[in-house]
């Protein structure tokens, strides 16, 4: 683990004076990264209150109002944790995230909140404790960055007070503009945060037929989510959960704490990378969310909309009982997620905390016994409502999965034993194994769509001054029939059951396919335009036209002129070097094409004043192709 950098600031009146004396950060520069930095406290009489915010009006100035209240209610656990150690004075810090609708956006946009929550238990305080949260609110889901930043800003706010918000905001405003999909080094204090930002929402990612070369590079959101820790008790169900996410099924994630449920939701979203996940998801959902009333009002038998909701309030098990897929994750005691077997040995192969292979029998239901059978039947009969009496990691779903768990992947996972230090490093290894596998699984699943997204380039000797061919048209029925005839491919055939074609049908009908396909299609068309434009920049126009008939030369002249006008129109006012070079090359090609045309055709073309301007600057040519001599200077 990288050491978290520190920011040295003076506290108290000195900090307030320094913050007041410092020039305010550039609002536009700050907005590139974050909407607001907040401190929110829980008041015994008034509830959740925004104690401090920077910029000061970032929440209050939102059209329609209500954002401050929504952020405040989303920044605390549903109740004071009763799992804290029963000491006279104890402190419990946690990090979690939420996602809420942005009331200032005219379209359906979201804001991401990243929370550092501190619960302090003290018998001398009213009700035995207090809690306060430090929140970073942003339009960007840069979890890997903001989690690191919160580990600086959170403790800093408790040390020096709310003045730390403006101080850290000044550092953030000084950062360069975000570079999605690329590594960045962002200075903070005397150190730097090294992060690799996820790709932009409109970045289609690698072609579906190609496996990304470096799986450690994020090809989707929440690449930093701890898959192994979040689903350690449900590893055999990861393939079912992957399918639920691919086809866009609604899922309710229940966990004892906001940290556990938000990490699990982030892990689920990251599971389908590089597929664009278009379903609404809420890492931490509360009854104060404006969408709760709509979901709670669904009539019996009405289909639950595609959503992934992370909750800790068990009230949702009753109010959202129509949701068909419920997964319970995490441990009621966040500081003790492991259960040691009798005798004190590690669950791994080794002893004394040494790491070993994770045994499959530890992942599945315990070996058969009458008691385990009765417990399993009871768990199924009671359904998710059994969580009301005891939290247990489980999956309840009406979905019939197609993909089989890959035991070869599970056998490679490492059990770290009881050492927290070793467990942390082994979790990194296990996450790499899991992420690599599901990246490969998703890429192979999307590979059959590759022919509909394949670009072409001009063949050798052909003219690039024609419109590129259209991409093959896509028809769902033809695709399914063709796929049925070809089969799923070697990789998927080993991992899917005989009804594998049903998964593709569900995907085509689900909410994820069309947004992803349109994005990939637009990217392929844009790439094809780029390749043909590059071919026009590299072509030898004189050599090309020497092989053409007179009629083909006239057509080529018109085509070159059309592309020159298009280039000039598209790049008007930009003046970048690439645009200038392209226009200059096309002008030279236009003059070269003009020089080999018959004189009567030249005179006719020059009668157009705009065309004459384009041809200005040409020089008298030597005998051109087929011995034609012309004058191009005007």
mmCIF file with all atom_site columns, N, CA and C in Angstrom, residues 530-572:
data_model
loop_
_atom_site.group_PDB
_atom_site.id
_atom_site.type_symbol
_atom_site.label_atom_id
_atom_site.label_alt_id
_atom_site.label_comp_id
_atom_site.label_asym_id
_atom_site.label_entity_id
_atom_site.label_seq_id
_atom_site.pdbx_PDB_ins_code
_atom_site.Cartn_x
_atom_site.Cartn_y
_atom_site.Cartn_z
_atom_site.occupancy
_atom_site.B_iso_or_equiv
_atom_site.pdbx_formal_charge
_atom_site.auth_seq_id
_atom_site.auth_comp_id
_atom_site.auth_asym_id
_atom_site.auth_atom_id
_atom_site.pdbx_PDB_model_num
ATOM 1   N N  . UNK A 1 530 ? -11.475 8.598  -39.430 1.00 0.00 ? 530 UNK A N  1
ATOM 2   C CA . UNK A 1 530 ? -10.088 8.991  -39.161 1.00 0.00 ? 530 UNK A CA 1
ATOM 3   C C  . UNK A 1 530 ? -9.115  8.236  -40.061 1.00 0.00 ? 530 UNK A C  1
ATOM 4   N N  . UNK A 1 531 ? -9.357  6.930  -40.227 1.00 0.00 ? 531 UNK A N  1
ATOM 5   C CA . UNK A 1 531 ? -8.462  6.125  -41.059 1.00 0.00 ? 531 UNK A CA 1
ATOM 6   C C  . UNK A 1 531 ? -8.504  6.577  -42.521 1.00 0.00 ? 531 UNK A C  1
ATOM 7   N N  . UNK A 1 532 ? -9.692  6.884  -43.017 1.00 0.00 ? 532 UNK A N  1
ATOM 8   C CA . UNK A 1 532 ? -9.803  7.330  -44.406 1.00 0.00 ? 532 UNK A CA 1
ATOM 9   C C  . UNK A 1 532 ? -9.227  8.735  -44.570 1.00 0.00 ? 532 UNK A C  1
ATOM 10  N N  . UNK A 1 533 ? -9.387  9.560  -43.575 1.00 0.00 ? 533 UNK A N  1
ATOM 11  C CA . UNK A 1 533 ? -8.777  10.892 -43.629 1.00 0.00 ? 533 UNK A CA 1
ATOM 12  C C  . UNK A 1 533 ? -7.264  10.772 -43.661 1.00 0.00 ? 533 UNK A C  1
ATOM 13  N N  . UNK A 1 534 ? -6.730  9.850  -42.845 1.00 0.00 ? 534 UNK A N  1
ATOM 14  C CA . UNK A 1 534 ? -5.287  9.636  -42.840 1.00 0.00 ? 534 UNK A CA 1
ATOM 15  C C  . UNK A 1 534 ? -4.807  9.111  -44.189 1.00 0.00 ? 534 UNK A C  1
ATOM 16  N N  . UNK A 1 535 ? -5.615  8.249  -44.807 1.00 0.00 ? 535 UNK A N  1
ATOM 17  C CA . UNK A 1 535 ? -5.256  7.738  -46.135 1.00 0.00 ? 535 UNK A CA 1
ATOM 18  C C  . UNK A 1 535 ? -5.223  8.864  -47.165 1.00 0.00 ? 535 UNK A C  1
ATOM 19  N N  . UNK A 1 536 ? -6.125  9.827  -47.044 1.00 0.00 ? 536 UNK A N  1
ATOM 20  C CA . UNK A 1 536 ? -6.116  10.973 -47.968 1.00 0.00 ? 536 UNK A CA 1
ATOM 21  C C  . UNK A 1 536 ? -4.884  11.842 -47.764 1.00 0.00 ? 536 UNK A C  1
ATOM 22  N N  . UNK A 1 537 ? -4.414  11.901 -46.511 1.00 0.00 ? 537 UNK A N  1
ATOM 23  C CA . UNK A 1 537 ? -3.218  12.693 -46.245 1.00 0.00 ? 537 UNK A CA 1
ATOM 24  C C  . UNK A 1 537 ? -1.955  12.024 -46.795 1.00 0.00 ? 537 UNK A C  1
ATOM 25  N N  . UNK A 1 538 ? -1.995  10.718 -46.961 1.00 0.00 ? 538 UNK A N  1
ATOM 26  C CA . UNK A 1 538 ? -0.804  9.979  -47.383 1.00 0.00 ? 538 UNK A CA 1
ATOM 27  C C  . UNK A 1 538 ? -0.789  9.636  -48.868 1.00 0.00 ? 538 UNK A C  1
ATOM 28  N N  . UNK A 1 539 ? -1.890  9.828  -49.568 1.00 0.00 ? 539 UNK A N  1
ATOM 29  C CA . UNK A 1 539 ? -1.978  9.378  -50.954 1.00 0.00 ? 539 UNK A CA 1
ATOM 30  C C  . UNK A 1 539 ? -1.130  10.261 -51.875 1.00 0.00 ? 539 UNK A C  1
ATOM 31  N N  . UNK A 1 540 ? -0.554  9.647  -52.890 1.00 0.00 ? 540 UNK A N  1
ATOM 32  C CA . UNK A 1 540 ? 0.149   10.366 -53.958 1.00 0.00 ? 540 UNK A CA 1
ATOM 33  C C  . UNK A 1 540 ? -0.869  10.630 -55.059 1.00 0.00 ? 540 UNK A C  1
ATOM 34  N N  . UNK A 1 541 ? -1.398  11.848 -55.096 1.00 0.00 ? 541 UNK A N  1
ATOM 35  C CA . UNK A 1 541 ? -2.518  12.150 -55.982 1.00 0.00 ? 541 UNK A CA 1
ATOM 36  C C  . UNK A 1 541 ? -2.127  12.035 -57.451 1.00 0.00 ? 541 UNK A C  1
ATOM 37  N N  . UNK A 1 542 ? -0.910  12.436 -57.797 1.00 0.00 ? 542 UNK A N  1
ATOM 38  C CA . UNK A 1 542 ? -0.495  12.374 -59.196 1.00 0.00 ? 542 UNK A CA 1
ATOM 39  C C  . UNK A 1 542 ? -0.383  10.928 -59.670 1.00 0.00 ? 542 UNK A C  1
ATOM 40  N N  . UNK A 1 543 ? 0.182   10.076 -58.820 1.00 0.00 ? 543 UNK A N  1
ATOM 41  C CA . UNK A 1 543 ? 0.288   8.664  -59.177 1.00 0.00 ? 543 UNK A CA 1
ATOM 42  C C  . UNK A 1 543 ? -1.091  8.031  -59.284 1.00 0.00 ? 543 UNK A C  1
ATOM 43  N N  . UNK A 1 544 ? -1.985  8.436  -58.398 1.00 0.00 ? 544 UNK A N  1
ATOM 44  C CA . UNK A 1 544 ? -3.336  7.876  -58.399 1.00 0.00 ? 544 UNK A CA 1
ATOM 45  C C  . UNK A 1 544 ? -4.087  8.269  -59.671 1.00 0.00 ? 544 UNK A C  1
ATOM 46  N N  . UNK A 1 545 ? -3.978  9.544  -60.069 1.00 0.00 ? 545 UNK A N  1
ATOM 47  C CA . UNK A 1 545 ? -4.757  10.028 -61.209 1.00 0.00 ? 545 UNK A CA 1
ATOM 48  C C  . UNK A 1 545 ? -4.151  9.623  -62.545 1.00 0.00 ? 545 UNK A C  1
ATOM 49  N N  . UNK A 1 546 ? -2.886  9.222  -62.532 1.00 0.00 ? 546 UNK A N  1
ATOM 50  C CA . UNK A 1 546 ? -2.266  8.788  -63.785 1.00 0.00 ? 546 UNK A CA 1
ATOM 51  C C  . UNK A 1 546 ? -2.901  7.511  -64.323 1.00 0.00 ? 546 UNK A C  1
ATOM 52  N N  . UNK A 1 547 ? -3.597  6.784  -63.457 1.00 0.00 ? 547 UNK A N  1
ATOM 53  C CA . UNK A 1 547 ? -4.228  5.528  -63.869 1.00 0.00 ? 547 UNK A CA 1
ATOM 54  C C  . UNK A 1 547 ? -5.714  5.700  -64.168 1.00 0.00 ? 547 UNK A C  1
ATOM 55  N N  . UNK A 1 548 ? -6.200  6.949  -64.132 1.00 0.00 ? 548 UNK A N  1
ATOM 56  C CA . UNK A 1 548 ? -7.639  7.187  -64.273 1.00 0.00 ? 548 UNK A CA 1
ATOM 57  C C  . UNK A 1 548 ? -7.989  7.657  -65.674 1.00 0.00 ? 548 UNK A C  1
ATOM 58  N N  . UNK A 1 549 ? -9.232  7.406  -66.034 1.00 0.00 ? 549 UNK A N  1
ATOM 59  C CA . UNK A 1 549 ? -9.767  7.961  -67.277 1.00 0.00 ? 549 UNK A CA 1
ATOM 60  C C  . UNK A 1 549 ? -10.133 9.421  -67.056 1.00 0.00 ? 549 UNK A C  1
ATOM 61  N N  . UNK A 1 550 ? -10.479 10.107 -68.140 1.00 0.00 ? 550 UNK A N  1
ATOM 62  C CA . UNK A 1 550 ? -10.815 11.526 -68.040 1.00 0.00 ? 550 UNK A CA 1
ATOM 63  C C  . UNK A 1 550 ? -12.024 11.746 -67.139 1.00 0.00 ? 550 UNK A C  1
ATOM 64  N N  . UNK A 1 551 ? -13.020 10.916 -67.263 1.00 0.00 ? 551 UNK A N  1
ATOM 65  C CA . UNK A 1 551 ? -14.218 11.056 -66.436 1.00 0.00 ? 551 UNK A CA 1
ATOM 66  C C  . UNK A 1 551 ? -13.901 10.804 -64.967 1.00 0.00 ? 551 UNK A C  1
ATOM 67  N N  . UNK A 1 552 ? -13.043 9.815  -64.688 1.00 0.00 ? 552 UNK A N  1
ATOM 68  C CA . UNK A 1 552 ? -12.664 9.520  -63.305 1.00 0.00 ? 552 UNK A CA 1
ATOM 69  C C  . UNK A 1 552 ? -11.858 10.665 -62.700 1.00 0.00 ? 552 UNK A C  1
ATOM 70  N N  . UNK A 1 553 ? -11.056 11.347 -63.537 1.00 0.00 ? 553 UNK A N  1
ATOM 71  C CA . UNK A 1 553 ? -10.284 12.488 -63.036 1.00 0.00 ? 553 UNK A CA 1
ATOM 72  C C  . UNK A 1 553 ? -11.206 13.637 -62.631 1.00 0.00 ? 553 UNK A C  1
ATOM 73  N N  . UNK A 1 554 ? -12.221 13.873 -63.438 1.00 0.00 ? 554 UNK A N  1
ATOM 74  C CA . UNK A 1 554 ? -13.178 14.934 -63.097 1.00 0.00 ? 554 UNK A CA 1
ATOM 75  C C  . UNK A 1 554 ? -13.893 14.595 -61.792 1.00 0.00 ? 554 UNK A C  1
ATOM 76  N N  . UNK A 1 555 ? -14.306 13.340 -61.652 1.00 0.00 ? 555 UNK A N  1
ATOM 77  C CA . UNK A 1 555 ? -14.969 12.917 -60.412 1.00 0.00 ? 555 UNK A CA 1
ATOM 78  C C  . UNK A 1 555 ? -14.029 13.055 -59.216 1.00 0.00 ? 555 UNK A C  1
ATOM 79  N N  . UNK A 1 556 ? -12.758 12.721 -59.421 1.00 0.00 ? 556 UNK A N  1
ATOM 80  C CA . UNK A 1 556 ? -11.791 12.827 -58.328 1.00 0.00 ? 556 UNK A CA 1
ATOM 81  C C  . UNK A 1 556 ? -11.557 14.275 -57.937 1.00 0.00 ? 556 UNK A C  1
ATOM 82  N N  . UNK A 1 557 ? -11.505 15.179 -58.938 1.00 0.00 ? 557 UNK A N  1
ATOM 83  C CA . UNK A 1 557 ? -11.358 16.605 -58.626 1.00 0.00 ? 557 UNK A CA 1
ATOM 84  C C  . UNK A 1 557 ? -12.519 17.078 -57.755 1.00 0.00 ? 557 UNK A C  1
ATOM 85  N N  . UNK A 1 558 ? -13.729 16.712 -58.144 1.00 0.00 ? 558 UNK A N  1
ATOM 86  C CA . UNK A 1 558 ? -14.904 17.112 -57.364 1.00 0.00 ? 558 UNK A CA 1
ATOM 87  C C  . UNK A 1 558 ? -14.857 16.530 -55.948 1.00 0.00 ? 558 UNK A C  1
ATOM 88  N N  . UNK A 1 559 ? -14.363 15.285 -55.839 1.00 0.00 ? 559 UNK A N  1
ATOM 89  C CA . UNK A 1 559 ? -14.287 14.653 -54.520 1.00 0.00 ? 559 UNK A CA 1
ATOM 90  C C  . UNK A 1 559 ? -13.255 15.345 -53.638 1.00 0.00 ? 559 UNK A C  1
ATOM 91  N N  . UNK A 1 560 ? -12.080 15.676 -54.209 1.00 0.00 ? 560 UNK A N  1
ATOM 92  C CA . UNK A 1 560 ? -11.053 16.371 -53.432 1.00 0.00 ? 560 UNK A CA 1
ATOM 93  C C  . UNK A 1 560 ? -11.574 17.727 -52.975 1.00 0.00 ? 560 UNK A C  1
ATOM 94  N N  . UNK A 1 561 ? -12.258 18.431 -53.876 1.00 0.00 ? 561 UNK A N  1
ATOM 95  C CA . UNK A 1 561 ? -12.817 19.733 -53.514 1.00 0.00 ? 561 UNK A CA 1
ATOM 96  C C  . UNK A 1 561 ? -13.831 19.590 -52.379 1.00 0.00 ? 561 UNK A C  1
ATOM 97  N N  . UNK A 1 562 ? -14.658 18.562 -52.451 1.00 0.00 ? 562 UNK A N  1
ATOM 98  C CA . UNK A 1 562 ? -15.678 18.356 -51.419 1.00 0.00 ? 562 UNK A CA 1
ATOM 99  C C  . UNK A 1 562 ? -15.034 18.107 -50.054 1.00 0.00 ? 562 UNK A C  1
ATOM 100 N N  . UNK A 1 563 ? -13.987 17.277 -50.022 1.00 0.00 ? 563 UNK A N  1
ATOM 101 C CA . UNK A 1 563 ? -13.319 16.988 -48.754 1.00 0.00 ? 563 UNK A CA 1
ATOM 102 C C  . UNK A 1 563 ? -12.557 18.200 -48.238 1.00 0.00 ? 563 UNK A C  1
ATOM 103 N N  . UNK A 1 564 ? -12.017 19.018 -49.127 1.00 0.00 ? 564 UNK A N  1
ATOM 104 C CA . UNK A 1 564 ? -11.339 20.235 -48.696 1.00 0.00 ? 564 UNK A CA 1
ATOM 105 C C  . UNK A 1 564 ? -12.323 21.197 -48.048 1.00 0.00 ? 564 UNK A C  1
ATOM 106 N N  . UNK A 1 565 ? -13.467 21.396 -48.671 1.00 0.00 ? 565 UNK A N  1
ATOM 107 C CA . UNK A 1 565 ? -14.478 22.288 -48.099 1.00 0.00 ? 565 UNK A CA 1
ATOM 108 C C  . UNK A 1 565 ? -14.986 21.754 -46.762 1.00 0.00 ? 565 UNK A C  1
ATOM 109 N N  . UNK A 1 566 ? -15.133 20.435 -46.666 1.00 0.00 ? 566 UNK A N  1
ATOM 110 C CA . UNK A 1 566 ? -15.596 19.839 -45.409 1.00 0.00 ? 566 UNK A CA 1
ATOM 111 C C  . UNK A 1 566 ? -14.563 20.035 -44.306 1.00 0.00 ? 566 UNK A C  1
ATOM 112 N N  . UNK A 1 567 ? -13.297 19.847 -44.650 1.00 0.00 ? 567 UNK A N  1
ATOM 113 C CA . UNK A 1 567 ? -12.226 20.025 -43.669 1.00 0.00 ? 567 UNK A CA 1
ATOM 114 C C  . UNK A 1 567 ? -12.164 21.471 -43.193 1.00 0.00 ? 567 UNK A C  1
ATOM 115 N N  . UNK A 1 568 ? -12.321 22.405 -44.130 1.00 0.00 ? 568 UNK A N  1
ATOM 116 C CA . UNK A 1 568 ? -12.281 23.824 -43.767 1.00 0.00 ? 568 UNK A CA 1
ATOM 117 C C  . UNK A 1 568 ? -13.468 24.196 -42.885 1.00 0.00 ? 568 UNK A C  1
ATOM 118 N N  . UNK A 1 569 ? -14.629 23.625 -43.173 1.00 0.00 ? 569 UNK A N  1
ATOM 119 C CA . UNK A 1 569 ? -15.828 23.941 -42.392 1.00 0.00 ? 569 UNK A CA 1
ATOM 120 C C  . UNK A 1 569 ? -15.747 23.348 -40.988 1.00 0.00 ? 569 UNK A C  1
ATOM 121 N N  . UNK A 1 570 ? -15.298 22.094 -40.882 1.00 0.00 ? 570 UNK A N  1
ATOM 122 C CA . UNK A 1 570 ? -15.241 21.429 -39.584 1.00 0.00 ? 570 UNK A CA 1
ATOM 123 C C  . UNK A 1 570 ? -14.199 22.049 -38.669 1.00 0.00 ? 570 UNK A C  1
ATOM 124 N N  . UNK A 1 571 ? -13.147 22.599 -39.239 1.00 0.00 ? 571 UNK A N  1
ATOM 125 C CA . UNK A 1 571 ? -12.052 23.116 -38.427 1.00 0.00 ? 571 UNK A CA 1
ATOM 126 C C  . UNK A 1 571 ? -11.985 24.636 -38.446 1.00 0.00 ? 571 UNK A C  1
ATOM 127 N N  . UNK A 1 572 ? -13.077 25.267 -38.828 1.00 0.00 ? 572 UNK A N  1
ATOM 128 C CA . UNK A 1 572 ? -13.110 26.723 -38.870 1.00 0.00 ? 572 UNK A CA 1
ATOM 129 C C  . UNK A 1 572 ? -12.896 27.301 -37.479 1.00 0.00 ? 572 UNK A C  1
#
